[in-house]
Amino acid sequence: MENPVVAGVLVALVVPFLGNTLGAALVLFARHGMSERFTKALLGFAAGVMIAASVWSLIVPALEAAEGGAVPSWLPVGAGFLGGMFLLLAIDHFTPHLHVGSDEPEGPASTLKKPAMMLAALAIHNLPEGMAVGVVLAGFLAGDPTITLASVTALSVGIAIQNVPEGAIVSLPLATNGLSRPRAFLAGTLCGAVEPLGAAIMVAITGLVTPLLPVVLAFAAGAMMYVVTEELIPQTQQGHHTNIGTIGVAFGFVLMMVLDVALG
């Protein structure tokens, strides 16, 4: 595409959403769900991608963008990271939701049914990913020299790849908890719309206050790391076959690192 701005916007908003949609579509074909081993491998893989994306696509550019400021570069980056972690902690605490594989709802007491609370958990999970893509896109649109179209593409593709197993992991349990398969696919797809929404919000915020780019990059990294440490990795370490989840983390981390270095 000749216009890099249009290309960046389309890649950031569309590619991750397509990954989630593809994953959710598996509910239409997989009649017997997924084994525990395969689920743990996919969860670990998603965690590895998000850890690597937090470091190479967000923290490193944030530190570079903060260099030469009035305060040490680690100060705004550290503050932003903690801000992202604590925002997701607050959302997680005050939103009734149910994680995949769990029978105990989290958050305040609610009369919502299992499928609705599972969708809420997916929305909480997808929001930081959309924020991460959005803030990198915002840096590119603002002309930050440390963020290129290749950087936007690498992060978007990485998030899209890990969205495929995530979409499947969520849509399949929805089908076993009362929703028809077409409705489970539609629900999983609509939850994926949280990502472009989060991206658009971050673009708007960063566009208004461009000097805050290092803080916002780190903020998105903190939000993603909250999801990894609160949800993904704990799920891989429950029950049997925990080593499979660890192997998944390793492969996801390396894939995202290669994408960022090769494309960036």
mmCIF file with all atom_site columns, C-alpha atoms in Angstrom, residues 56-257:
data_model
loop_
_atom_site.group_PDB
_atom_site.id
_atom_site.type_symbol
_atom_site.label_atom_id
_atom_site.label_alt_id
_atom_site.label_comp_id
_atom_site.label_asym_id
_atom_site.label_entity_id
_atom_site.label_seq_id
_atom_site.pdbx_PDB_ins_code
_atom_site.Cartn_x
_atom_site.Cartn_y
_atom_site.Cartn_z
_atom_site.occupancy
_atom_site.B_iso_or_equiv
_atom_site.pdbx_formal_charge
_atom_site.auth_seq_id
_atom_site.auth_comp_id
_atom_site.auth_asym_id
_atom_site.auth_atom_id
_atom_site.pdbx_PDB_model_num
ATOM 1   C CA . TRP A 1 56  ? 10.644  -5.556  22.550 1.00 0.00 ? 56  TRP A CA 1
ATOM 2   C CA . SER A 1 57  ? 7.602   -3.740  21.173 1.00 0.00 ? 57  SER A CA 1
ATOM 3   C CA . LEU A 1 58  ? 6.747   -1.590  24.199 1.00 0.00 ? 58  LEU A CA 1
ATOM 4   C CA . ILE A 1 59  ? 9.326   -1.317  27.017 1.00 0.00 ? 59  ILE A CA 1
ATOM 5   C CA . VAL A 1 60  ? 12.413  -0.920  24.808 1.00 0.00 ? 60  VAL A CA 1
ATOM 6   C CA . PRO A 1 61  ? 10.805  1.770   22.574 1.00 0.00 ? 61  PRO A CA 1
ATOM 7   C CA . ALA A 1 62  ? 9.469   3.498   25.709 1.00 0.00 ? 62  ALA A CA 1
ATOM 8   C CA . LEU A 1 63  ? 12.962  3.696   27.228 1.00 0.00 ? 63  LEU A CA 1
ATOM 9   C CA . GLU A 1 64  ? 14.394  4.986   23.946 1.00 0.00 ? 64  GLU A CA 1
ATOM 10  C CA . ALA A 1 65  ? 11.646  7.597   23.598 1.00 0.00 ? 65  ALA A CA 1
ATOM 11  C CA . ALA A 1 66  ? 12.216  8.796   27.186 1.00 0.00 ? 66  ALA A CA 1
ATOM 12  C CA . GLU A 1 67  ? 15.962  9.307   26.772 1.00 0.00 ? 67  GLU A CA 1
ATOM 13  C CA . GLY A 1 68  ? 17.184  12.877  27.015 1.00 0.00 ? 68  GLY A CA 1
ATOM 14  C CA . GLY A 1 69  ? 14.254  14.039  29.117 1.00 0.00 ? 69  GLY A CA 1
ATOM 15  C CA . ALA A 1 70  ? 14.275  16.028  32.331 1.00 0.00 ? 70  ALA A CA 1
ATOM 16  C CA . VAL A 1 71  ? 14.063  12.835  34.400 1.00 0.00 ? 71  VAL A CA 1
ATOM 17  C CA . PRO A 1 72  ? 15.794  9.429   34.078 1.00 0.00 ? 72  PRO A CA 1
ATOM 18  C CA . SER A 1 73  ? 14.193  7.332   31.346 1.00 0.00 ? 73  SER A CA 1
ATOM 19  C CA . TRP A 1 74  ? 13.295  4.562   33.789 1.00 0.00 ? 74  TRP A CA 1
ATOM 20  C CA . LEU A 1 75  ? 11.079  6.858   35.850 1.00 0.00 ? 75  LEU A CA 1
ATOM 21  C CA . PRO A 1 76  ? 8.227   7.519   33.358 1.00 0.00 ? 76  PRO A CA 1
ATOM 22  C CA . VAL A 1 77  ? 8.534   3.986   32.006 1.00 0.00 ? 77  VAL A CA 1
ATOM 23  C CA . GLY A 1 78  ? 8.353   2.433   35.458 1.00 0.00 ? 78  GLY A CA 1
ATOM 24  C CA . ALA A 1 79  ? 5.415   4.645   36.414 1.00 0.00 ? 79  ALA A CA 1
ATOM 25  C CA . GLY A 1 80  ? 3.563   3.783   33.221 1.00 0.00 ? 80  GLY A CA 1
ATOM 26  C CA . PHE A 1 81  ? 4.171   0.055   33.671 1.00 0.00 ? 81  PHE A CA 1
ATOM 27  C CA . LEU A 1 82  ? 2.816   0.092   37.216 1.00 0.00 ? 82  LEU A CA 1
ATOM 28  C CA . GLY A 1 83  ? -0.144  2.189   36.089 1.00 0.00 ? 83  GLY A CA 1
ATOM 29  C CA . GLY A 1 84  ? -1.086  -0.419  33.489 1.00 0.00 ? 84  GLY A CA 1
ATOM 30  C CA . MET A 1 85  ? -0.773  -3.238  35.997 1.00 0.00 ? 85  MET A CA 1
ATOM 31  C CA . PHE A 1 86  ? -2.942  -1.508  38.598 1.00 0.00 ? 86  PHE A CA 1
ATOM 32  C CA . LEU A 1 87  ? -5.604  -0.426  36.090 1.00 0.00 ? 87  LEU A CA 1
ATOM 33  C CA . LEU A 1 88  ? -6.094  -4.029  34.991 1.00 0.00 ? 88  LEU A CA 1
ATOM 34  C CA . LEU A 1 89  ? -6.067  -5.084  38.634 1.00 0.00 ? 89  LEU A CA 1
ATOM 35  C CA . ALA A 1 90  ? -8.920  -2.656  39.309 1.00 0.00 ? 90  ALA A CA 1
ATOM 36  C CA . ILE A 1 91  ? -10.886 -3.776  36.238 1.00 0.00 ? 91  ILE A CA 1
ATOM 37  C CA . ASP A 1 92  ? -10.361 -7.413  37.224 1.00 0.00 ? 92  ASP A CA 1
ATOM 38  C CA . HIS A 1 93  ? -11.465 -6.711  40.795 1.00 0.00 ? 93  HIS A CA 1
ATOM 39  C CA . PHE A 1 94  ? -14.637 -4.770  39.970 1.00 0.00 ? 94  PHE A CA 1
ATOM 40  C CA . THR A 1 95  ? -15.866 -6.748  36.939 1.00 0.00 ? 95  THR A CA 1
ATOM 41  C CA . PRO A 1 96  ? -17.704 -10.059 37.444 1.00 0.00 ? 96  PRO A CA 1
ATOM 42  C CA . HIS A 1 97  ? -16.056 -12.644 35.179 1.00 0.00 ? 97  HIS A CA 1
ATOM 43  C CA . LEU A 1 98  ? -15.211 -16.321 34.871 1.00 0.00 ? 98  LEU A CA 1
ATOM 44  C CA . HIS A 1 99  ? -11.920 -17.599 33.509 1.00 0.00 ? 99  HIS A CA 1
ATOM 45  C CA . VAL A 1 100 ? -11.787 -20.558 31.171 1.00 0.00 ? 100 VAL A CA 1
ATOM 46  C CA . GLY A 1 101 ? -11.332 -23.796 33.094 1.00 0.00 ? 101 GLY A CA 1
ATOM 47  C CA . SER A 1 102 ? -12.559 -22.305 36.374 1.00 0.00 ? 102 SER A CA 1
ATOM 48  C CA . ASP A 1 103 ? -15.846 -22.879 38.187 1.00 0.00 ? 103 ASP A CA 1
ATOM 49  C CA . GLU A 1 104 ? -15.393 -19.972 40.609 1.00 0.00 ? 104 GLU A CA 1
ATOM 50  C CA . PRO A 1 105 ? -16.438 -16.515 39.311 1.00 0.00 ? 105 PRO A CA 1
ATOM 51  C CA . GLU A 1 106 ? -14.228 -13.561 40.200 1.00 0.00 ? 106 GLU A CA 1
ATOM 52  C CA . GLY A 1 107 ? -15.127 -9.966  40.985 1.00 0.00 ? 107 GLY A CA 1
ATOM 53  C CA . PRO A 1 108 ? -18.304 -8.753  42.713 1.00 0.00 ? 108 PRO A CA 1
ATOM 54  C CA . ALA A 1 109 ? -21.296 -11.043 43.118 1.00 0.00 ? 109 ALA A CA 1
ATOM 55  C CA . SER A 1 110 ? -23.426 -11.166 40.000 1.00 0.00 ? 110 SER A CA 1
ATOM 56  C CA . THR A 1 111 ? -26.481 -12.907 38.544 1.00 0.00 ? 111 THR A CA 1
ATOM 57  C CA . LEU A 1 112 ? -24.814 -13.186 35.141 1.00 0.00 ? 112 LEU A CA 1
ATOM 58  C CA . LYS A 1 113 ? -24.733 -16.639 33.592 1.00 0.00 ? 113 LYS A CA 1
ATOM 59  C CA . LYS A 1 114 ? -21.490 -18.498 32.869 1.00 0.00 ? 114 LYS A CA 1
ATOM 60  C CA . PRO A 1 115 ? -21.268 -17.568 29.156 1.00 0.00 ? 115 PRO A CA 1
ATOM 61  C CA . ALA A 1 116 ? -21.681 -13.858 29.941 1.00 0.00 ? 116 ALA A CA 1
ATOM 62  C CA . MET A 1 117 ? -19.002 -13.951 32.639 1.00 0.00 ? 117 MET A CA 1
ATOM 63  C CA . MET A 1 118 ? -16.647 -15.843 30.338 1.00 0.00 ? 118 MET A CA 1
ATOM 64  C CA . LEU A 1 119 ? -17.140 -13.145 27.715 1.00 0.00 ? 119 LEU A CA 1
ATOM 65  C CA . ALA A 1 120 ? -16.326 -10.514 30.325 1.00 0.00 ? 120 ALA A CA 1
ATOM 66  C CA . ALA A 1 121 ? -13.071 -12.340 31.090 1.00 0.00 ? 121 ALA A CA 1
ATOM 67  C CA . LEU A 1 122 ? -12.208 -12.389 27.398 1.00 0.00 ? 122 LEU A CA 1
ATOM 68  C CA . ALA A 1 123 ? -12.929 -8.667  27.103 1.00 0.00 ? 123 ALA A CA 1
ATOM 69  C CA . ILE A 1 124 ? -10.618 -7.933  30.051 1.00 0.00 ? 124 ILE A CA 1
ATOM 70  C CA . HIS A 1 125 ? -7.965  -10.059 28.368 1.00 0.00 ? 125 HIS A CA 1
ATOM 71  C CA . ASN A 1 126 ? -8.304  -8.467  24.920 1.00 0.00 ? 126 ASN A CA 1
ATOM 72  C CA . LEU A 1 127 ? -8.288  -4.848  26.080 1.00 0.00 ? 127 LEU A CA 1
ATOM 73  C CA . PRO A 1 128 ? -4.539  -4.659  26.895 1.00 0.00 ? 128 PRO A CA 1
ATOM 74  C CA . GLU A 1 129 ? -3.651  -6.232  23.553 1.00 0.00 ? 129 GLU A CA 1
ATOM 75  C CA . GLY A 1 130 ? -5.646  -3.581  21.729 1.00 0.00 ? 130 GLY A CA 1
ATOM 76  C CA . MET A 1 131 ? -4.038  -0.898  23.872 1.00 0.00 ? 131 MET A CA 1
ATOM 77  C CA . ALA A 1 132 ? -0.571  -2.209  23.012 1.00 0.00 ? 132 ALA A CA 1
ATOM 78  C CA . VAL A 1 133 ? -1.182  -2.143  19.259 1.00 0.00 ? 133 VAL A CA 1
ATOM 79  C CA . GLY A 1 134 ? -2.875  1.251   19.522 1.00 0.00 ? 134 GLY A CA 1
ATOM 80  C CA . VAL A 1 135 ? -0.060  2.990   21.354 1.00 0.00 ? 135 VAL A CA 1
ATOM 81  C CA . VAL A 1 136 ? 2.575   1.636   18.942 1.00 0.00 ? 136 VAL A CA 1
ATOM 82  C CA . LEU A 1 137 ? 0.405   2.850   16.073 1.00 0.00 ? 137 LEU A CA 1
ATOM 83  C CA . ALA A 1 138 ? 0.101   6.226   17.790 1.00 0.00 ? 138 ALA A CA 1
ATOM 84  C CA . GLY A 1 139 ? 3.873   6.483   18.063 1.00 0.00 ? 139 GLY A CA 1
ATOM 85  C CA . PHE A 1 140 ? 4.207   5.697   14.368 1.00 0.00 ? 140 PHE A CA 1
ATOM 86  C CA . LEU A 1 141 ? 1.562   8.272   13.405 1.00 0.00 ? 141 LEU A CA 1
ATOM 87  C CA . ALA A 1 142 ? 3.282   10.870  15.611 1.00 0.00 ? 142 ALA A CA 1
ATOM 88  C CA . GLY A 1 143 ? 6.541   10.323  13.716 1.00 0.00 ? 143 GLY A CA 1
ATOM 89  C CA . ASP A 1 144 ? 8.523   8.854   16.600 1.00 0.00 ? 144 ASP A CA 1
ATOM 90  C CA . PRO A 1 145 ? 11.832  7.677   15.060 1.00 0.00 ? 145 PRO A CA 1
ATOM 91  C CA . THR A 1 146 ? 11.963  4.576   17.262 1.00 0.00 ? 146 THR A CA 1
ATOM 92  C CA . ILE A 1 147 ? 8.647   3.236   15.896 1.00 0.00 ? 147 ILE A CA 1
ATOM 93  C CA . THR A 1 148 ? 8.252   2.307   12.226 1.00 0.00 ? 148 THR A CA 1
ATOM 94  C CA . LEU A 1 149 ? 5.534   0.753   10.086 1.00 0.00 ? 149 LEU A CA 1
ATOM 95  C CA . ALA A 1 150 ? 7.477   -2.492  10.430 1.00 0.00 ? 150 ALA A CA 1
ATOM 96  C CA . SER A 1 151 ? 7.188   -2.178  14.219 1.00 0.00 ? 151 SER A CA 1
ATOM 97  C CA . VAL A 1 152 ? 3.412   -1.768  13.949 1.00 0.00 ? 152 VAL A CA 1
ATOM 98  C CA . THR A 1 153 ? 3.220   -4.739  11.587 1.00 0.00 ? 153 THR A CA 1
ATOM 99  C CA . ALA A 1 154 ? 5.376   -6.989  13.781 1.00 0.00 ? 154 ALA A CA 1
ATOM 100 C CA . LEU A 1 155 ? 3.299   -6.351  16.896 1.00 0.00 ? 155 LEU A CA 1
ATOM 101 C CA . SER A 1 156 ? -0.019  -6.655  15.018 1.00 0.00 ? 156 SER A CA 1
ATOM 102 C CA . VAL A 1 157 ? 0.996   -9.962  13.429 1.00 0.00 ? 157 VAL A CA 1
ATOM 103 C CA . GLY A 1 158 ? 2.288   -11.296 16.750 1.00 0.00 ? 158 GLY A CA 1
ATOM 104 C CA . ILE A 1 159 ? -0.937  -10.391 18.541 1.00 0.00 ? 159 ILE A CA 1
ATOM 105 C CA . ALA A 1 160 ? -2.972  -11.887 15.682 1.00 0.00 ? 160 ALA A CA 1
ATOM 106 C CA . ILE A 1 161 ? -1.058  -15.185 15.894 1.00 0.00 ? 161 ILE A CA 1
ATOM 107 C CA . GLN A 1 162 ? -1.662  -15.536 19.613 1.00 0.00 ? 162 GLN A CA 1
ATOM 108 C CA . ASN A 1 163 ? -5.292  -14.436 19.165 1.00 0.00 ? 163 ASN A CA 1
ATOM 109 C CA . VAL A 1 164 ? -6.016  -17.569 17.121 1.00 0.00 ? 164 VAL A CA 1
ATOM 110 C CA . PRO A 1 165 ? -5.589  -20.013 20.026 1.00 0.00 ? 165 PRO A CA 1
ATOM 111 C CA . GLU A 1 166 ? -7.163  -17.527 22.429 1.00 0.00 ? 166 GLU A CA 1
ATOM 112 C CA . GLY A 1 167 ? -10.282 -17.261 20.275 1.00 0.00 ? 167 GLY A CA 1
ATOM 113 C CA . ALA A 1 168 ? -10.558 -21.047 20.168 1.00 0.00 ? 168 ALA A CA 1
ATOM 114 C CA . ILE A 1 169 ? -9.884  -21.483 23.875 1.00 0.00 ? 169 ILE A CA 1
ATOM 115 C CA . VAL A 1 170 ? -12.791 -19.173 24.702 1.00 0.00 ? 170 VAL A CA 1
ATOM 116 C CA . SER A 1 171 ? -15.347 -19.954 21.982 1.00 0.00 ? 171 SER A CA 1
ATOM 117 C CA . LEU A 1 172 ? -15.227 -23.723 22.531 1.00 0.00 ? 172 LEU A CA 1
ATOM 118 C CA . PRO A 1 173 ? -16.108 -23.546 26.256 1.00 0.00 ? 173 PRO A CA 1
ATOM 119 C CA . LEU A 1 174 ? -18.922 -21.113 25.414 1.00 0.00 ? 174 LEU A CA 1
ATOM 120 C CA . ALA A 1 175 ? -20.428 -23.814 23.231 1.00 0.00 ? 175 ALA A CA 1
ATOM 121 C CA . THR A 1 176 ? -20.263 -26.291 26.096 1.00 0.00 ? 176 THR A CA 1
ATOM 122 C CA . ASN A 1 177 ? -21.854 -23.835 28.526 1.00 0.00 ? 177 ASN A CA 1
ATOM 123 C CA . GLY A 1 178 ? -25.184 -23.256 26.867 1.00 0.00 ? 178 GLY A CA 1
ATOM 124 C CA . LEU A 1 179 ? -24.526 -21.332 23.635 1.00 0.00 ? 179 LEU A CA 1
ATOM 125 C CA . SER A 1 180 ? -25.074 -22.785 20.196 1.00 0.00 ? 180 SER A CA 1
ATOM 126 C CA . ARG A 1 181 ? -21.944 -23.037 18.060 1.00 0.00 ? 181 ARG A CA 1
ATOM 127 C CA . PRO A 1 182 ? -22.918 -20.136 15.757 1.00 0.00 ? 182 PRO A CA 1
ATOM 128 C CA . ARG A 1 183 ? -23.668 -17.947 18.782 1.00 0.00 ? 183 ARG A CA 1
ATOM 129 C CA . ALA A 1 184 ? -20.412 -18.969 20.451 1.00 0.00 ? 184 ALA A CA 1
ATOM 130 C CA . PHE A 1 185 ? -18.557 -17.979 17.287 1.00 0.00 ? 185 PHE A CA 1
ATOM 131 C CA . LEU A 1 186 ? -20.403 -14.658 17.111 1.00 0.00 ? 186 LEU A CA 1
ATOM 132 C CA . ALA A 1 187 ? -19.782 -13.937 20.792 1.00 0.00 ? 187 ALA A CA 1
ATOM 133 C CA . GLY A 1 188 ? -16.077 -14.732 20.502 1.00 0.00 ? 188 GLY A CA 1
ATOM 134 C CA . THR A 1 189 ? -15.807 -12.546 17.418 1.00 0.00 ? 189 THR A CA 1
ATOM 135 C CA . LEU A 1 190 ? -17.607 -9.617  19.036 1.00 0.00 ? 190 LEU A CA 1
ATOM 136 C CA . CYS A 1 191 ? -15.327 -9.826  22.074 1.00 0.00 ? 191 CYS A CA 1
ATOM 137 C CA . GLY A 1 192 ? -12.411 -9.491  19.689 1.00 0.00 ? 192 GLY A CA 1
ATOM 138 C CA . ALA A 1 193 ? -13.820 -6.082  18.759 1.00 0.00 ? 193 ALA A CA 1
ATOM 139 C CA . VAL A 1 194 ? -12.543 -4.891  22.136 1.00 0.00 ? 194 VAL A CA 1
ATOM 140 C CA . GLU A 1 195 ? -9.036  -4.860  20.637 1.00 0.00 ? 195 GLU A CA 1
ATOM 141 C CA . PRO A 1 196 ? -9.609  -2.308  17.839 1.00 0.00 ? 196 PRO A CA 1
ATOM 142 C CA . LEU A 1 197 ? -11.645 -0.271  20.331 1.00 0.00 ? 197 LEU A CA 1
ATOM 143 C CA . GLY A 1 198 ? -8.747  -0.265  22.811 1.00 0.00 ? 198 GLY A CA 1
ATOM 144 C CA . ALA A 1 199 ? -6.357  0.606   19.981 1.00 0.00 ? 199 ALA A CA 1
ATOM 145 C CA . ALA A 1 200 ? -8.485  3.554   18.889 1.00 0.00 ? 200 ALA A CA 1
ATOM 146 C CA . ILE A 1 201 ? -8.673  4.876   22.457 1.00 0.00 ? 201 ILE A CA 1
ATOM 147 C CA . MET A 1 202 ? -4.899  4.741   22.861 1.00 0.00 ? 202 MET A CA 1
ATOM 148 C CA . VAL A 1 203 ? -4.348  6.484   19.518 1.00 0.00 ? 203 VAL A CA 1
ATOM 149 C CA . ALA A 1 204 ? -6.703  9.266   20.627 1.00 0.00 ? 204 ALA A CA 1
ATOM 150 C CA . ILE A 1 205 ? -5.027  9.652   24.026 1.00 0.00 ? 205 ILE A CA 1
ATOM 151 C CA . THR A 1 206 ? -1.492  9.652   22.653 1.00 0.00 ? 206 THR A CA 1
ATOM 152 C CA . GLY A 1 207 ? -2.483  12.016  19.868 1.00 0.00 ? 207 GLY A CA 1
ATOM 153 C CA . LEU A 1 208 ? -3.686  14.528  22.454 1.00 0.00 ? 208 LEU A CA 1
ATOM 154 C CA . VAL A 1 209 ? -0.587  14.246  24.657 1.00 0.00 ? 209 VAL A CA 1
ATOM 155 C CA . THR A 1 210 ? 2.288   13.108  22.422 1.00 0.00 ? 210 THR A CA 1
ATOM 156 C CA . PRO A 1 211 ? 5.009   13.780  25.057 1.00 0.00 ? 211 PRO A CA 1
ATOM 157 C CA . LEU A 1 212 ? 3.406   11.044  27.156 1.00 0.00 ? 212 LEU A CA 1
ATOM 158 C CA . LEU A 1 213 ? 4.301   8.380   24.586 1.00 0.00 ? 213 LEU A CA 1
ATOM 159 C CA . PRO A 1 214 ? 6.927   6.659   26.809 1.00 0.00 ? 214 PRO A CA 1
ATOM 160 C CA . VAL A 1 215 ? 4.450   6.476   29.680 1.00 0.00 ? 215 VAL A CA 1
ATOM 161 C CA . VAL A 1 216 ? 1.648   5.143   27.497 1.00 0.00 ? 216 VAL A CA 1
ATOM 162 C CA . LEU A 1 217 ? 3.891   2.531   25.849 1.00 0.00 ? 217 LEU A CA 1
ATOM 163 C CA . ALA A 1 218 ? 4.922   1.254   29.276 1.00 0.00 ? 218 ALA A CA 1
ATOM 164 C CA . PHE A 1 219 ? 1.301   1.471   30.465 1.00 0.00 ? 219 PHE A CA 1
ATOM 165 C CA . ALA A 1 220 ? 0.244   -0.925  27.706 1.00 0.00 ? 220 ALA A CA 1
ATOM 166 C CA . ALA A 1 221 ? 3.123   -3.249  28.608 1.00 0.00 ? 221 ALA A CA 1
ATOM 167 C CA . GLY A 1 222 ? 2.021   -3.319  32.240 1.00 0.00 ? 222 GLY A CA 1
ATOM 168 C CA . ALA A 1 223 ? -1.546  -4.105  31.248 1.00 0.00 ? 223 ALA A CA 1
ATOM 169 C CA . MET A 1 224 ? -0.398  -7.003  29.078 1.00 0.00 ? 224 MET A CA 1
ATOM 170 C CA . MET A 1 225 ? 1.883   -8.365  31.783 1.00 0.00 ? 225 MET A CA 1
ATOM 171 C CA . TYR A 1 226 ? -1.007  -8.321  34.243 1.00 0.00 ? 226 TYR A CA 1
ATOM 172 C CA . VAL A 1 227 ? -2.987  -10.641 31.964 1.00 0.00 ? 227 VAL A CA 1
ATOM 173 C CA . VAL A 1 228 ? 0.031   -12.938 31.584 1.00 0.00 ? 228 VAL A CA 1
ATOM 174 C CA . THR A 1 229 ? 0.749   -13.247 35.307 1.00 0.00 ? 229 THR A CA 1
ATOM 175 C CA . GLU A 1 230 ? -2.843  -13.238 36.544 1.00 0.00 ? 230 GLU A CA 1
ATOM 176 C CA . GLU A 1 231 ? -4.497  -15.451 33.959 1.00 0.00 ? 231 GLU A CA 1
ATOM 177 C CA . LEU A 1 232 ? -2.387  -17.192 31.333 1.00 0.00 ? 232 LEU A CA 1
ATOM 178 C CA . ILE A 1 233 ? 0.569   -18.615 33.224 1.00 0.00 ? 233 ILE A CA 1
ATOM 179 C CA . PRO A 1 234 ? -1.471  -19.718 36.289 1.00 0.00 ? 234 PRO A CA 1
ATOM 180 C CA . GLN A 1 235 ? -3.784  -21.678 33.961 1.00 0.00 ? 235 GLN A CA 1
ATOM 181 C CA . THR A 1 236 ? -0.823  -23.526 32.462 1.00 0.00 ? 236 THR A CA 1
ATOM 182 C CA . GLN A 1 237 ? 0.407   -24.535 35.925 1.00 0.00 ? 237 GLN A CA 1
ATOM 183 C CA . GLN A 1 238 ? -2.802  -26.108 37.200 1.00 0.00 ? 238 GLN A CA 1
ATOM 184 C CA . GLY A 1 239 ? -3.236  -29.862 37.269 1.00 0.00 ? 239 GLY A CA 1
ATOM 185 C CA . HIS A 1 240 ? -1.137  -32.106 35.069 1.00 0.00 ? 240 HIS A CA 1
ATOM 186 C CA . HIS A 1 241 ? 1.117   -31.436 32.034 1.00 0.00 ? 241 HIS A CA 1
ATOM 187 C CA . THR A 1 242 ? 2.413   -28.126 33.407 1.00 0.00 ? 242 THR A CA 1
ATOM 188 C CA . ASN A 1 243 ? 5.673   -28.516 31.513 1.00 0.00 ? 243 ASN A CA 1
ATOM 189 C CA . ILE A 1 244 ? 3.777   -28.308 28.220 1.00 0.00 ? 244 ILE A CA 1
ATOM 190 C CA . GLY A 1 245 ? 2.621   -24.805 29.116 1.00 0.00 ? 245 GLY A CA 1
ATOM 191 C CA . THR A 1 246 ? 6.205   -23.820 29.902 1.00 0.00 ? 246 THR A CA 1
ATOM 192 C CA . ILE A 1 247 ? 7.358   -25.097 26.518 1.00 0.00 ? 247 ILE A CA 1
ATOM 193 C CA . GLY A 1 248 ? 4.569   -23.083 24.901 1.00 0.00 ? 248 GLY A CA 1
ATOM 194 C CA . VAL A 1 249 ? 5.832   -19.937 26.643 1.00 0.00 ? 249 VAL A CA 1
ATOM 195 C CA . ALA A 1 250 ? 9.311   -20.542 25.225 1.00 0.00 ? 250 ALA A CA 1
ATOM 196 C CA . PHE A 1 251 ? 8.102   -20.946 21.642 1.00 0.00 ? 251 PHE A CA 1
ATOM 197 C CA . GLY A 1 252 ? 5.735   -17.976 21.840 1.00 0.00 ? 252 GLY A CA 1
ATOM 198 C CA . PHE A 1 253 ? 8.454   -15.750 23.279 1.00 0.00 ? 253 PHE A CA 1
ATOM 199 C CA . VAL A 1 254 ? 10.969  -16.681 20.586 1.00 0.00 ? 254 VAL A CA 1
ATOM 200 C CA . LEU A 1 255 ? 8.448   -16.261 17.765 1.00 0.00 ? 255 LEU A CA 1
ATOM 201 C CA . MET A 1 256 ? 7.478   -12.760 18.889 1.00 0.00 ? 256 MET A CA 1
ATOM 202 C CA . MET A 1 257 ? 11.125  -11.811 19.427 1.00 0.00 ? 257 MET A CA 1
#
